């Protein structure tokens, strides 16, 4: 049996981030023309230089997402990218495409041919306004539809399209529209299962009206996808889950990540709290494997890298108890910064700081330094880091070795320097 079906995917309207310059209508309309690159046939009324730049961007995105999903694009993608809708004669654009573009949005339609439920091939066509990275978002849908025959459930489909449109070779830092970052900071809590459950019942992304939901929903989906793609704790499993989605299977997120859901939610909260342009989810990954011991009984030690986020000290603390610590070594909190000890510089950059994790909640961070004592603010596990802006870790270097033990018995442990003066 052969069947054909059309799967339209679309992009939410984000009206307020368009620049005024981009919106200013031209006096004259430019006749649409065809441009071609290795994988894309582009019909557009953009200026020739802009059309060629867009094709180059398409090729970069397609190369990177094909590498991520491990499947080269099948065939050529066809894209209608519209600058001025009035330049397009009636009948050239599909009615759905024209309606989406009039709404300053986009849509990708995919026709698939399958045999006994098995995907044979697909043909995706993109219709998109030239504005606001909409074509780059849609090209990710088009690759998925044409290569795999599907794009997965709505949250995955849209989250990955938001992610893929910004991908650049060798760039692992966050690059996203700033209003999405600001919105994520405003969220008190975000749970992976809530994001997934938003549309898990659908199984597959639906047409038009269903996907015209808020840009805030797109931001939440992007955040979850960005974290799971870039954080090694979850990346392998997430990629396998995605390939299952794309091939039309319906694995359950909660089952695939059973036993890790609390960790994902915790890391997602940390991500939304600290994300900025350039933030590196890979460097801020939490190490959940480290064994911890009661620091009052056993001295613990850890190597803390300047380039990473919070790292396990190995020390379990008791609220109100005093602990002594000493950090040896030097690190830099920027490529061109002076190397400092764990006291950091005069601004506090590069200073060793601590935080206590208990039941997936963090205490307020507190400053440490090269050596001294501190009082545990609560029961829990001590994590340490080199203080720096959260989106500026990548150019840090060096590490310090930190030892921690209960403050009583300091005299019997000469390997720790005496606590420093009060700071
Ligand atoms: Zn979309």
GROMACS .gro file of C-alpha atoms and ligand atoms in nm:
model
  424
    1UNK     CA    1   0.000   0.000   0.000
    2UNK     CA    2   0.130   0.344  -0.084
    3UNK     CA    3   0.007   0.649   0.094
    4UNK     CA    4   0.082   1.015   0.088
    5UNK     CA    5   0.032   1.260   0.363
    6UNK     CA    6   0.117   1.621   0.418
    7UNK     CA    7   0.270   1.729   0.746
    8UNK     CA    8   0.279   2.103   0.790
    9UNK     CA    9   0.497   2.250   1.062
   10UNK     CA   10   0.506   2.610   1.144
   11UNK     CA   11   0.670   2.876   1.342
   12UNK     CA   12   0.521   3.105   1.601
   13UNK     CA   13   0.503   3.472   1.524
   14UNK     CA   14   0.761   3.677   1.709
   15UNK     CA   15   0.663   4.023   1.607
   16UNK     CA   16   0.841   4.249   1.852
   17UNK     CA   17   1.197   4.144   1.786
   18UNK     CA   18   1.196   4.254   1.425
   19UNK     CA   19   1.418   4.550   1.365
   20UNK     CA   20   1.257   4.858   1.218
   21UNK     CA   21   1.507   4.854   0.933
   22UNK     CA   22   1.411   4.502   0.840
   23UNK     CA   23   1.046   4.595   0.831
   24UNK     CA   24   1.073   4.907   0.622
   25UNK     CA   25   0.906   4.833   0.288
   26UNK     CA   26   1.101   4.904  -0.027
   27UNK     CA   27   0.965   5.148  -0.279
   28UNK     CA   28   1.005   4.900  -0.560
   29UNK     CA   29   0.929   4.532  -0.564
   30UNK     CA   30   1.192   4.283  -0.679
   31UNK     CA   31   1.080   4.000  -0.900
   32UNK     CA   32   1.134   3.658  -0.738
   33UNK     CA   33   1.431   3.465  -0.878
   34UNK     CA   34   1.580   3.118  -0.828
   35UNK     CA   35   1.910   3.043  -0.655
   36UNK     CA   36   2.066   2.707  -0.595
   37UNK     CA   37   2.325   2.564  -0.357
   38UNK     CA   38   2.438   2.205  -0.299
   39UNK     CA   39   2.119   2.106  -0.111
   40UNK     CA   40   1.869   2.388  -0.155
   41UNK     CA   41   1.665   2.541  -0.435
   42UNK     CA   42   1.569   2.888  -0.316
   43UNK     CA   43   1.294   3.100  -0.471
   44UNK     CA   44   1.312   3.450  -0.329
   45UNK     CA   45   1.266   3.820  -0.390
   46UNK     CA   46   1.559   3.902  -0.162
   47UNK     CA   47   1.849   4.095  -0.314
   48UNK     CA   48   2.096   3.856  -0.482
   49UNK     CA   49   2.364   3.907  -0.214
   50UNK     CA   50   2.113   3.837   0.063
   51UNK     CA   51   1.983   3.532  -0.121
   52UNK     CA   52   2.333   3.388  -0.157
   53UNK     CA   53   2.412   3.465   0.209
   54UNK     CA   54   2.095   3.283   0.314
   55UNK     CA   55   2.188   2.982   0.101
   56UNK     CA   56   2.531   2.971   0.264
   57UNK     CA   57   2.366   2.980   0.607
   58UNK     CA   58   2.128   2.699   0.503
   59UNK     CA   59   2.424   2.485   0.396
   60UNK     CA   60   2.600   2.542   0.728
   61UNK     CA   61   2.290   2.449   0.927
   62UNK     CA   62   2.218   2.146   0.709
   63UNK     CA   63   2.576   2.023   0.746
   64UNK     CA   64   2.567   2.052   1.123
   65UNK     CA   65   2.226   1.896   1.178
   66UNK     CA   66   2.306   1.612   0.936
   67UNK     CA   67   2.615   1.548   1.146
   68UNK     CA   68   2.413   1.561   1.469
   69UNK     CA   69   2.145   1.319   1.349
   70UNK     CA   70   2.396   1.112   1.156
   71UNK     CA   71   2.198   1.114   0.833
   72UNK     CA   72   2.278   1.313   0.518
   73UNK     CA   73   1.991   1.509   0.368
   74UNK     CA   74   1.799   1.305   0.114
   75UNK     CA   75   1.754   1.504  -0.207
   76UNK     CA   76   1.713   1.878  -0.247
   77UNK     CA   77   1.504   2.107  -0.028
   78UNK     CA   78   1.284   2.368  -0.189
   79UNK     CA   79   1.231   2.703  -0.015
   80UNK     CA   80   1.016   3.004  -0.086
   81UNK     CA   81   1.156   3.296   0.114
   82UNK     CA   82   0.954   3.614   0.087
   83UNK     CA   83   1.071   3.965   0.155
   84UNK     CA   84   0.777   4.157   0.003
   85UNK     CA   85   0.463   3.951  -0.041
   86UNK     CA   86   0.332   4.192  -0.304
   87UNK     CA   87   0.620   4.088  -0.530
   88UNK     CA   88   0.474   3.737  -0.564
   89UNK     CA   89   0.214   3.667  -0.834
   90UNK     CA   90  -0.100   3.485  -0.729
   91UNK     CA   91  -0.071   3.108  -0.745
   92UNK     CA   92   0.305   3.080  -0.696
   93UNK     CA   93   0.283   3.027  -0.321
   94UNK     CA   94   0.056   2.766  -0.166
   95UNK     CA   95  -0.246   2.917   0.012
   96UNK     CA   96  -0.115   2.794   0.349
   97UNK     CA   97   0.232   2.933   0.275
   98UNK     CA   98   0.092   3.270   0.167
   99UNK     CA   99  -0.123   3.291   0.480
  100UNK     CA  100   0.171   3.215   0.710
  101UNK     CA  101   0.397   3.463   0.535
  102UNK     CA  102   0.127   3.731   0.552
  103UNK     CA  103   0.133   3.663   0.925
  104UNK     CA  104   0.514   3.719   0.921
  105UNK     CA  105   0.571   3.354   0.995
  106UNK     CA  106   0.654   3.034   0.807
  107UNK     CA  107   0.547   2.681   0.740
  108UNK     CA  108   0.709   2.365   0.610
  109UNK     CA  109   0.498   2.107   0.433
  110UNK     CA  110   0.624   1.754   0.386
  111UNK     CA  111   0.472   1.490   0.166
  112UNK     CA  112   0.586   1.140   0.244
  113UNK     CA  113   0.564   0.820   0.049
  114UNK     CA  114   0.560   0.506   0.257
  115UNK     CA  115   0.507   0.139   0.195
  116UNK     CA  116   0.334  -0.072   0.461
  117UNK     CA  117   0.406   0.202   0.714
  118UNK     CA  118   0.773   0.218   0.623
  119UNK     CA  119   0.903   0.560   0.514
  120UNK     CA  120   1.037   0.554   0.157
  121UNK     CA  121   1.099   0.921   0.082
  122UNK     CA  122   0.975   1.269   0.155
  123UNK     CA  123   0.952   1.604  -0.015
  124UNK     CA  124   0.959   1.915   0.202
  125UNK     CA  125   0.880   2.267   0.090
  126UNK     CA  126   0.946   2.573   0.305
  127UNK     CA  127   0.739   2.890   0.284
  128UNK     CA  128   0.880   3.161   0.508
  129UNK     CA  129   0.902   3.531   0.560
  130UNK     CA  130   1.262   3.644   0.520
  131UNK     CA  131   1.241   3.805   0.862
  132UNK     CA  132   1.353   3.704   1.205
  133UNK     CA  133   1.549   3.386   1.118
  134UNK     CA  134   1.224   3.217   1.019
  135UNK     CA  135   1.378   3.048   0.709
  136UNK     CA  136   1.664   2.908   0.921
  137UNK     CA  137   1.412   2.763   1.167
  138UNK     CA  138   1.202   2.610   0.892
  139UNK     CA  139   1.499   2.452   0.715
  140UNK     CA  140   1.551   2.228   1.021
  141UNK     CA  141   1.190   2.103   0.992
  142UNK     CA  142   1.241   2.052   0.621
  143UNK     CA  143   1.557   1.845   0.671
  144UNK     CA  144   1.380   1.624   0.928
  145UNK     CA  145   1.066   1.580   0.721
  146UNK     CA  146   1.244   1.499   0.398
  147UNK     CA  147   1.512   1.277   0.555
  148UNK     CA  148   1.313   1.086   0.817
  149UNK     CA  149   0.951   1.142   0.719
  150UNK     CA  150   0.865   1.313   1.047
  151UNK     CA  151   0.983   1.573   1.294
  152UNK     CA  152   0.876   1.414   1.621
  153UNK     CA  153   0.640   1.551   1.886
  154UNK     CA  154   0.578   1.923   1.885
  155UNK     CA  155   0.808   2.010   2.176
  156UNK     CA  156   1.098   1.821   2.016
  157UNK     CA  157   1.029   1.943   1.664
  158UNK     CA  158   1.010   2.309   1.762
  159UNK     CA  159   1.282   2.295   2.027
  160UNK     CA  160   1.529   2.142   1.782
  161UNK     CA  161   1.433   2.387   1.505
  162UNK     CA  162   1.494   2.678   1.743
  163UNK     CA  163   1.826   2.522   1.840
  164UNK     CA  164   1.939   2.421   1.491
  165UNK     CA  165   1.885   2.762   1.336
  166UNK     CA  166   2.164   2.907   1.550
  167UNK     CA  167   2.414   2.626   1.509
  168UNK     CA  168   2.757   2.731   1.393
  169UNK     CA  169   3.067   2.525   1.339
  170UNK     CA  170   3.274   2.493   1.654
  171UNK     CA  171   3.039   2.710   1.862
  172UNK     CA  172   2.902   2.543   2.172
  173UNK     CA  173   2.783   2.854   2.352
  174UNK     CA  174   2.423   2.972   2.366
  175UNK     CA  175   2.318   3.194   2.079
  176UNK     CA  176   1.953   3.280   2.091
  177UNK     CA  177   1.719   3.574   2.073
  178UNK     CA  178   1.770   3.791   2.377
  179UNK     CA  179   1.402   3.811   2.471
  180UNK     CA  180   1.409   3.432   2.515
  181UNK     CA  181   1.699   3.459   2.761
  182UNK     CA  182   1.519   3.733   2.956
  183UNK     CA  183   1.203   3.526   2.967
  184UNK     CA  184   1.387   3.215   3.093
  185UNK     CA  185   1.542   3.421   3.376
  186UNK     CA  186   1.193   3.517   3.486
  187UNK     CA  187   1.086   3.154   3.539
  188UNK     CA  188   1.088   3.031   3.897
  189UNK     CA  189   1.074   2.666   3.802
  190UNK     CA  190   1.071   2.464   3.486
  191UNK     CA  191   1.017   2.091   3.462
  192UNK     CA  192   1.113   1.875   3.166
  193UNK     CA  193   0.801   1.667   3.205
  194UNK     CA  194   0.578   1.974   3.190
  195UNK     CA  195   0.742   2.082   2.865
  196UNK     CA  196   0.708   1.734   2.720
  197UNK     CA  197   0.353   1.689   2.849
  198UNK     CA  198   0.248   2.015   2.680
  199UNK     CA  199   0.195   1.818   2.364
  200UNK     CA  200   0.300   1.460   2.432
  201UNK     CA  201  -0.057   1.353   2.376
  202UNK     CA  202  -0.028   1.464   2.015
  203UNK     CA  203   0.253   1.227   1.938
  204UNK     CA  204   0.324   1.419   1.619
  205UNK     CA  205   0.330   1.789   1.553
  206UNK     CA  206   0.002   1.917   1.416
  207UNK     CA  207  -0.091   2.173   1.159
  208UNK     CA  208  -0.140   2.547   1.166
  209UNK     CA  209  -0.365   2.641   1.452
  210UNK     CA  210  -0.207   2.390   1.689
  211UNK     CA  211   0.146   2.519   1.652
  212UNK     CA  212   0.069   2.888   1.651
  213UNK     CA  213   0.127   2.895   2.023
  214UNK     CA  214   0.330   3.140   2.223
  215UNK     CA  215   0.695   3.228   2.178
  216UNK     CA  216   0.730   3.152   2.550
  217UNK     CA  217   0.647   2.787   2.474
  218UNK     CA  218   0.914   2.794   2.204
  219UNK     CA  219   1.165   2.933   2.454
  220UNK     CA  220   1.090   2.655   2.705
  221UNK     CA  221   1.126   2.385   2.437
  222UNK     CA  222   1.449   2.541   2.316
  223UNK     CA  223   1.588   2.545   2.672
  224UNK     CA  224   1.518   2.176   2.725
  225UNK     CA  225   1.659   2.075   2.386
  226UNK     CA  226   1.967   2.295   2.428
  227UNK     CA  227   2.042   2.145   2.768
  228UNK     CA  228   1.991   1.785   2.661
  229UNK     CA  229   2.194   1.821   2.340
  230UNK     CA  230   2.490   1.990   2.509
  231UNK     CA  231   2.507   1.827   2.852
  232UNK     CA  232   2.697   1.499   2.841
  233UNK     CA  233   2.493   1.358   3.128
  234UNK     CA  234   2.201   1.328   2.886
  235UNK     CA  235   2.326   1.396   2.531
  236UNK     CA  236   2.370   1.037   2.412
  237UNK     CA  237   2.035   0.921   2.538
  238UNK     CA  238   1.864   1.232   2.404
  239UNK     CA  239   2.007   1.186   2.057
  240UNK     CA  240   1.887   0.825   2.051
  241UNK     CA  241   1.545   0.937   2.173
  242UNK     CA  242   1.533   1.199   1.896
  243UNK     CA  243   1.617   0.951   1.623
  244UNK     CA  244   1.334   0.733   1.751
  245UNK     CA  245   1.095   1.029   1.739
  246UNK     CA  246   1.202   1.120   1.385
  247UNK     CA  247   1.144   0.770   1.259
  248UNK     CA  248   0.788   0.783   1.391
  249UNK     CA  249   0.830   0.582   1.712
  250UNK     CA  250   0.674   0.716   2.028
  251UNK     CA  251   0.916   0.644   2.312
  252UNK     CA  252   0.815   0.796   2.644
  253UNK     CA  253   1.047   1.066   2.772
  254UNK     CA  254   0.989   0.966   3.136
  255UNK     CA  255   1.091   0.611   3.061
  256UNK     CA  256   1.398   0.699   2.858
  257UNK     CA  257   1.522   0.926   3.136
  258UNK     CA  258   1.387   0.724   3.429
  259UNK     CA  259   1.613   0.780   3.729
  260UNK     CA  260   1.747   1.109   3.588
  261UNK     CA  261   1.436   1.326   3.590
  262UNK     CA  262   1.520   1.508   3.915
  263UNK     CA  263   1.871   1.571   3.790
  264UNK     CA  264   1.742   1.703   3.457
  265UNK     CA  265   1.494   1.935   3.629
  266UNK     CA  266   1.762   2.062   3.863
  267UNK     CA  267   2.006   2.128   3.578
  268UNK     CA  268   1.726   2.288   3.377
  269UNK     CA  269   1.656   2.529   3.664
  270UNK     CA  270   2.025   2.614   3.689
  271UNK     CA  271   2.034   2.661   3.312
  272UNK     CA  272   1.739   2.899   3.304
  273UNK     CA  273   1.876   3.092   3.604
  274UNK     CA  274   2.221   3.150   3.454
  275UNK     CA  275   2.181   3.128   3.077
  276UNK     CA  276   2.322   3.420   2.877
  277UNK     CA  277   2.457   3.453   2.526
  278UNK     CA  278   2.771   3.238   2.521
  279UNK     CA  279   2.668   3.020   2.819
  280UNK     CA  280   2.819   2.673   2.789
  281UNK     CA  281   2.586   2.395   2.908
  282UNK     CA  282   2.867   2.144   2.857
  283UNK     CA  283   3.099   2.327   3.097
  284UNK     CA  284   2.823   2.376   3.355
  285UNK     CA  285   2.727   2.009   3.363
  286UNK     CA  286   2.685   1.866   3.712
  287UNK     CA  287   2.888   1.562   3.811
  288UNK     CA  288   2.640   1.326   3.976
  289UNK     CA  289   2.886   1.036   4.006
  290UNK     CA  290   3.125   1.170   4.267
  291UNK     CA  291   3.118   0.992   4.603
  292UNK     CA  292   3.072   1.215   4.907
  293UNK     CA  293   3.187   1.158   5.264
  294UNK     CA  294   3.115   1.317   5.601
  295UNK     CA  295   3.379   1.592   5.612
  296UNK     CA  296   3.371   1.596   5.993
  297UNK     CA  297   3.512   1.244   5.996
  298UNK     CA  298   3.722   1.225   5.681
  299UNK     CA  299   3.924   1.490   5.504
  300UNK     CA  300   3.805   1.518   5.145
  301UNK     CA  301   3.984   1.665   4.849
  302UNK     CA  302   3.886   1.773   4.501
  303UNK     CA  303   4.040   1.934   4.195
  304UNK     CA  304   3.831   2.235   4.096
  305UNK     CA  305   3.871   2.358   3.739
  306UNK     CA  306   3.836   2.728   3.661
  307UNK     CA  307   3.656   2.646   3.337
  308UNK     CA  308   3.368   2.449   3.488
  309UNK     CA  309   3.053   2.538   3.682
  310UNK     CA  310   2.978   2.395   4.027
  311UNK     CA  311   3.194   2.089   4.095
  312UNK     CA  312   3.167   1.830   4.375
  313UNK     CA  313   3.401   1.873   4.671
  314UNK     CA  314   3.324   1.528   4.807
  315UNK     CA  315   3.235   1.683   5.146
  316UNK     CA  316   2.906   1.625   5.325
  317UNK     CA  317   2.838   1.912   5.566
  318UNK     CA  318   2.624   1.954   5.874
  319UNK     CA  319   2.443   2.281   5.930
  320UNK     CA  320   2.615   2.507   6.183
  321UNK     CA  321   2.938   2.303   6.191
  322UNK     CA  322   3.270   2.466   6.121
  323UNK     CA  323   3.499   2.337   5.850
  324UNK     CA  324   3.853   2.421   5.752
  325UNK     CA  325   3.966   2.431   5.393
  326UNK     CA  326   4.279   2.500   5.193
  327UNK     CA  327   4.317   2.548   4.818
  328UNK     CA  328   4.652   2.519   4.644
  329UNK     CA  329   4.731   2.616   4.288
  330UNK     CA  330   4.645   2.904   4.058
  331UNK     CA  331   4.391   2.969   3.785
  332UNK     CA  332   4.277   3.239   3.545
  333UNK     CA  333   3.922   3.369   3.508
  334UNK     CA  334   3.988   3.504   3.157
  335UNK     CA  335   4.238   3.432   2.883
  336UNK     CA  336   4.416   3.763   2.941
  337UNK     CA  337   4.375   3.774   3.320
  338UNK     CA  338   4.662   3.740   3.565
  339UNK     CA  339   4.681   3.398   3.726
  340UNK     CA  340   4.549   3.419   4.082
  341UNK     CA  341   4.526   3.191   4.381
  342UNK     CA  342   4.184   3.091   4.508
  343UNK     CA  343   4.143   3.434   4.671
  344UNK     CA  344   4.083   3.574   4.324
  345UNK     CA  345   4.147   3.933   4.222
  346UNK     CA  346   4.046   4.257   4.395
  347UNK     CA  347   3.699   4.239   4.237
  348UNK     CA  348   3.637   3.885   4.359
  349UNK     CA  349   3.675   3.737   4.009
  350UNK     CA  350   3.854   3.405   4.030
  351UNK     CA  351   3.768   3.356   4.396
  352UNK     CA  352   3.681   3.007   4.515
  353UNK     CA  353   3.317   2.993   4.622
  354UNK     CA  354   3.092   2.726   4.763
  355UNK     CA  355   2.729   2.625   4.763
  356UNK     CA  356   2.543   2.347   4.945
  357UNK     CA  357   2.314   2.109   4.758
  358UNK     CA  358   2.040   1.934   4.950
  359UNK     CA  359   1.744   1.755   4.800
  360UNK     CA  360   1.803   1.925   4.463
  361UNK     CA  361   1.795   2.271   4.622
  362UNK     CA  362   2.094   2.502   4.649
  363UNK     CA  363   2.191   2.729   4.937
  364UNK     CA  364   2.304   3.082   4.866
  365UNK     CA  365   2.660   3.071   4.730
  366UNK     CA  366   2.923   3.184   4.982
  367UNK     CA  367   3.279   3.308   4.927
  368UNK     CA  368   3.578   3.095   5.021
  369UNK     CA  369   3.937   3.162   4.918
  370UNK     CA  370   4.286   3.021   4.949
  371UNK     CA  371   4.231   2.890   5.302
  372UNK     CA  372   4.019   2.950   5.607
  373UNK     CA  373   3.716   2.821   5.787
  374UNK     CA  374   3.346   2.848   5.717
  375UNK     CA  375   3.023   2.748   5.886
  376UNK     CA  376   2.792   2.523   5.688
  377UNK     CA  377   2.473   2.717   5.609
  378UNK     CA  378   2.272   2.394   5.596
  379UNK     CA  379   2.301   2.016   5.576
  380UNK     CA  380   2.408   1.892   5.236
  381UNK     CA  381   2.683   1.838   4.985
  382UNK     CA  382   2.941   2.105   4.917
  383UNK     CA  383   3.008   2.214   4.559
  384UNK     CA  384   3.277   2.457   4.455
  385UNK     CA  385   3.365   2.679   4.161
  386UNK     CA  386   3.585   2.962   4.044
  387UNK     CA  387   3.373   3.276   4.052
  388UNK     CA  388   3.324   3.423   3.706
  389UNK     CA  389   3.037   3.534   3.488
  390UNK     CA  390   2.835   3.228   3.394
  391UNK     CA  391   2.873   3.292   3.022
  392UNK     CA  392   3.248   3.357   3.044
  393UNK     CA  393   3.386   3.023   3.164
  394UNK     CA  394   3.520   2.900   2.830
  395UNK     CA  395   3.837   3.110   2.834
  396UNK     CA  396   3.928   3.019   3.193
  397UNK     CA  397   4.220   2.794   3.270
  398UNK     CA  398   4.397   2.624   3.557
  399UNK     CA  399   4.268   2.455   3.870
  400UNK     CA  400   4.308   2.446   4.245
  401UNK     CA  401   4.323   2.142   4.471
  402UNK     CA  402   4.094   2.189   4.768
  403UNK     CA  403   4.101   2.000   5.099
  404UNK     CA  404   3.816   2.017   5.347
  405UNK     CA  405   3.770   1.875   5.695
  406UNK     CA  406   3.592   1.946   6.021
  407UNK     CA  407   3.753   2.248   6.190
  408UNK     CA  408   3.805   2.062   6.519
  409UNK     CA  409   4.139   1.886   6.527
  410UNK     CA  410   4.312   2.135   6.301
  411UNK     CA  411   4.631   2.087   6.498
  412UNK     CA  412   4.632   1.715   6.431
  413UNK     CA  413   4.623   1.768   6.054
  414UNK     CA  414   4.933   1.960   5.968
  415UNK     CA  415   4.883   1.917   5.594
  416UNK     CA  416   4.624   2.193   5.609
  417UNK     CA  417   4.760   2.546   5.655
  418UNK     CA  418   4.623   2.734   5.953
  419UNK     CA  419   4.296   2.912   5.883
  420UNK     CA  420   4.345   3.259   5.742
  421UNK     CA  421   4.241   3.577   5.919
  422UNK     CA  422   3.876   3.667   5.900
  423UNK     CA  423   3.797   3.803   5.557
  424LIG    ZN1  424   0.865   2.535   1.372
   0.00000   0.00000   0.00000
